[in-house]
Amino acid sequence: MSQATMELMDFDEAMARFDPVLGLEVHVELSTATKMFCGCPTTFGAEPNTQVCPVCLGLPGALPALNRMGVESAMRIGLALHCEVAEWCRFARKNYFYPDMPKNFQTSQYDEPICSDGWIDVDYDTPEGRRTFRVGIERAHMEEDTGKNVHLGGATGRIHGADYSLVDYNRAGIPLIEIVTKPIEGAGRYAPEVARAYVSALRDLLRALEVSDVRMEQGSLRCDVNVSLRPSADAPFGTRSETKNVNSLRSVERSVRYEIGRQAALLAGGGRVVQETRHWHEDTGLTTSGRSKEEAEDYRYFPEPDLVPIAPSREWVEALRATLPENPAARRNRLAAAWGIGELEMSTVVNAGALDLVEATIAAGADQAAARKWWTGELARVARERGVELRDLAITPAQVAEVEALVQAGTVNDKLARQVIEGVLAGEGGPGEVVAARGLAVVSDDGPLLAAIDDALAAQPDVAEKIRGGKVQAAGAIVGAVMKATRGQADAARVRELIFQRLGVEA
Ligand code: ADP
Ligand code: MG
Ligand code: ZN
């Protein structure tokens, strides 16, 4: 049977017959300035093979040196997930050959992870309201990323059909933290939603910890999704499949749903689930078979001899615990209540990466609705256009508050305010300076407005006649002409008033 025509059991029927168990493995790339075991920079998008050295290229005799920041980030992540931090642990070599891994082993952690046994509460929505699910954390350990194979000459960018392949080692050695859940049981029919909510909550937490830029689409947060079914909640676990590199929140949810449907159909038809990795296809929304895991691969793990063990003092651990930010979910709820907004509006702010900025803009005096509007509207648009993060735009929350104050004072209207923002972003100075330098203030003096109105009425005598005859809607054409003549700097409401006055019409 071809993969594309693989039979799926309807989700409700599958849930009536089986109980799902999940396991989520998340790899997060840390945003340290340098790699895990050498001083090479980690900047994304550099020319291939320009950020490499003998250590990350695995040249003979090169010795690794541990990145302190990487270890601290791992511990802070573990602490935020309520994990134990090991008193003593080591790195291990995971031996295998693959062209993107020049050392022929990955420096990882095996049976001595730096953090273990934690949990995180995640919120998800159901038709019966919002619920919380506690996801257990098995371990969070340190490892390094591999390089990247690029397959060229083919149509798909995949190895099949390619003429040749190149390897870029810039990514080799970038610090990764792998966070593995305990088996997630008891989510029942909400397993897909819980999976998504977990990755979403974890992403928010990592962002709040400022340890990673957590961009799923750029691969700095990658998720492998394990799913199995069993006949009932008290039966032993079934055989799991592991769907690799699911790169969006929506795909996490969809891939769980798909695997439930696929495995249910298989099991109900008397078949069995093969333990294997599967590939997620974003375009078609289905998974296809990858590498079999029926026979466990032997990675010949052994303790890394070139790195000393890590034995974090309890003082160090407590000092790191003191740096943990407020739990993002708690903070979200606190701010939503303070601003008087709902979950949906809050999600818009959080998903735009604008929470800190909106909060600071309000602290600088702006009204909450205006602060949200500017950051998730105009500024988010500009950031998207330029492919940068909101917080990297050259405008401060205080300046956004100042723009809003100018709107409130009637100095500029919305349209002019956008030009003020454009000027600030272009480095022309603060909002006040941009208004002065570009001459952007609303024309509030009636003199120039009346002159422009008279010109417009003279140019469109037929429209003037209609207005005199009582067709007040016709005034729009004159208002438009005046706005054009004043380059958008007129107060439209005042222009309307003046038109009717001029023509002696009661509006
Ligand atoms: P692997 O080395 O195969 O990736 P890991 O232990 O790193 O295995 O991760 C397996 C993940 O799947 C963990 O999150 C684990 O809790 C979960 N898991 C284990 N057994 C099952 C099962 N039968 N069904 C669903 N999930 C499972
Ligand atoms: Mg794993
Ligand atoms: Zn290096």
Coordinates of C-alpha atoms in Angstrom, one line a residue, residues 244-421:
K244 CA 11.2 13.7 13.1
N245 CA 11.7 17.5 12.8
V246 CA 8.2 18.7 13.0
N247 CA 8.8 22.4 12.5
S248 CA 5.7 24.4 13.5
L249 CA 3.2 24.3 16.4
R250 CA 0.4 23.5 14.0
S251 CA 2.4 20.6 12.6
V252 CA 2.9 19.1 16.1
E253 CA -0.8 18.9 16.6
R254 CA -1.5 17.7 13.0
S255 CA 1.2 15.0 13.1
V256 CA -0.1 13.5 16.4
R257 CA -3.6 13.4 14.9
Y258 CA -2.3 11.8 11.7
E259 CA -0.3 9.2 13.5
I260 CA -3.3 8.3 15.7
G261 CA -5.4 7.8 12.6
R262 CA -2.8 5.8 10.9
Q263 CA -1.9 3.5 13.8
A264 CA -5.5 3.0 14.7
A265 CA -6.3 1.8 11.2
L266 CA -3.3 -0.5 11.2
L267 CA -4.1 -2.1 14.6
A268 CA -7.8 -2.4 13.9
G269 CA -7.0 -4.2 10.7
G270 CA -4.9 -6.8 12.6
G271 CA -1.6 -5.2 11.6
R272 CA 1.2 -4.0 13.9
V273 CA 2.9 -0.7 14.3
V274 CA 6.6 -0.8 13.3
Q275 CA 9.0 1.0 15.6
E276 CA 10.6 3.5 13.2
T277 CA 11.3 7.1 12.6
R278 CA 8.9 8.8 10.2
H279 CA 9.1 12.0 8.2
W280 CA 6.5 14.7 8.5
H281 CA 5.4 16.3 5.2
E282 CA 4.2 19.9 5.8
D283 CA 2.5 20.2 2.4
T284 CA 0.4 17.0 2.4
G285 CA 0.0 16.8 6.2
L286 CA 1.1 13.1 6.4
T287 CA 4.0 11.1 7.6
T288 CA 6.1 8.6 5.7
S289 CA 8.2 5.8 6.8
G290 CA 11.9 6.5 7.6
R291 CA 14.5 4.5 9.4
S292 CA 13.5 1.3 11.3
K293 CA 14.3 1.3 15.0
E294 CA 13.3 -2.4 15.5
E295 CA 16.9 -3.2 16.0
A296 CA 18.4 -0.7 18.4
E297 CA 21.5 1.0 16.9
D298 CA 24.6 0.6 18.8
Y299 CA 26.2 4.0 19.3
R300 CA 28.9 2.6 21.5
Y301 CA 28.5 5.5 24.0
F302 CA 31.4 6.0 26.3
P303 CA 32.4 8.9 28.6
E304 CA 34.1 11.8 26.7
P305 CA 37.8 11.6 27.8
D306 CA 38.7 15.1 26.6
L307 CA 36.3 17.0 28.9
V308 CA 36.4 17.1 32.6
P309 CA 33.2 16.1 34.5
I310 CA 30.8 18.8 35.5
A311 CA 30.1 19.1 39.2
P312 CA 28.0 22.3 39.7
S313 CA 28.2 23.6 43.3
R314 CA 24.9 24.0 45.0
E315 CA 25.7 27.7 45.4
W316 CA 26.0 28.0 41.6
V317 CA 22.7 26.2 41.1
E318 CA 21.0 28.5 43.6
A319 CA 22.5 31.6 42.1
L320 CA 21.1 30.5 38.7
R321 CA 17.7 29.7 40.2
A322 CA 17.6 33.3 41.4
T323 CA 17.9 34.5 37.8
L324 CA 14.7 32.6 36.6
P325 CA 12.1 34.9 35.1
E326 CA 8.5 34.9 36.2
N327 CA 6.7 31.9 34.8
P328 CA 5.5 33.0 31.3
A329 CA 2.0 31.6 31.7
A330 CA 1.5 33.3 35.1
R331 CA 2.9 36.5 33.7
R332 CA 0.5 36.3 30.8
N333 CA -2.5 35.8 33.0
R334 CA -1.4 38.6 35.3
L335 CA -1.0 41.1 32.5
A336 CA -4.2 40.1 30.7
A337 CA -6.1 40.8 33.8
A338 CA -4.3 44.1 34.4
W339 CA -5.0 45.2 30.9
G340 CA -8.5 43.9 30.8
I341 CA -8.0 41.8 27.7
G342 CA -8.9 38.2 26.7
E343 CA -6.8 35.2 25.8
L344 CA -7.1 35.8 22.1
E345 CA -5.8 39.4 22.3
M346 CA -3.0 38.2 24.6
S347 CA -2.0 35.5 22.1
T348 CA -1.6 38.1 19.4
V349 CA 0.8 40.1 21.6
V350 CA 2.8 37.0 22.7
N351 CA 3.0 35.5 19.2
A352 CA 4.2 38.7 17.8
G353 CA 7.0 38.6 20.4
A354 CA 5.7 41.9 21.7
L355 CA 4.9 41.3 25.4
D356 CA 7.9 43.0 26.9
L357 CA 7.6 45.9 24.4
V358 CA 3.9 46.4 25.0
E359 CA 4.5 46.3 28.8
A360 CA 7.3 48.9 28.6
T361 CA 5.2 51.1 26.3
I362 CA 2.3 51.1 28.8
A363 CA 4.8 51.9 31.6
A364 CA 6.0 54.9 29.5
G365 CA 2.4 56.3 29.6
A366 CA 0.5 54.8 26.6
D367 CA -2.9 53.3 26.9
Q368 CA -2.9 49.4 26.7
A369 CA -5.0 49.3 23.5
A370 CA -2.8 51.8 21.7
A371 CA 0.4 50.1 22.9
R372 CA -0.8 46.7 21.6
K373 CA -2.1 48.3 18.3
W374 CA 1.3 49.9 17.4
W375 CA 3.4 46.9 18.2
T376 CA 1.2 44.2 16.7
G377 CA 0.1 46.3 13.8
E378 CA 2.4 48.8 12.1
L379 CA 5.6 47.8 13.8
A380 CA 5.0 44.1 13.4
R381 CA 4.4 44.8 9.7
V382 CA 7.7 46.6 9.3
A383 CA 9.6 43.9 11.2
R384 CA 8.1 41.2 9.0
E385 CA 9.0 43.2 5.9
R386 CA 12.6 43.6 7.0
G387 CA 12.8 40.0 8.4
V388 CA 13.9 41.2 11.9
E389 CA 12.6 40.8 15.4
L390 CA 10.3 43.5 16.8
R391 CA 12.8 44.3 19.6
D392 CA 15.5 44.9 17.0
L393 CA 13.7 47.7 15.4
A394 CA 15.3 51.1 16.0
I395 CA 12.4 52.5 18.1
T396 CA 12.1 52.3 21.8
P397 CA 8.9 51.7 23.8
A398 CA 9.2 55.2 25.2
Q399 CA 9.2 56.6 21.6
V400 CA 6.1 54.6 20.7
A401 CA 4.4 56.0 23.8
E402 CA 5.5 59.5 22.6
V403 CA 4.0 58.9 19.1
E404 CA 0.7 57.8 20.8
A405 CA 0.8 61.0 23.0
L406 CA 1.1 63.1 19.8
V407 CA -1.9 61.3 18.4
Q408 CA -3.9 61.9 21.6
A409 CA -2.9 65.6 21.6
G410 CA -4.2 65.9 18.0
T411 CA -0.8 66.9 16.8
V412 CA -0.8 64.1 14.3
N413 CA -3.4 61.7 13.0
D414 CA -3.0 58.0 12.5
K415 CA -1.6 58.3 9.0
L416 CA 0.9 61.0 10.0
A417 CA 1.9 58.9 13.1
R418 CA 2.9 56.1 10.7
Q419 CA 5.2 58.6 8.9
V420 CA 6.6 59.7 12.3
I421 CA 7.4 56.0 13.1

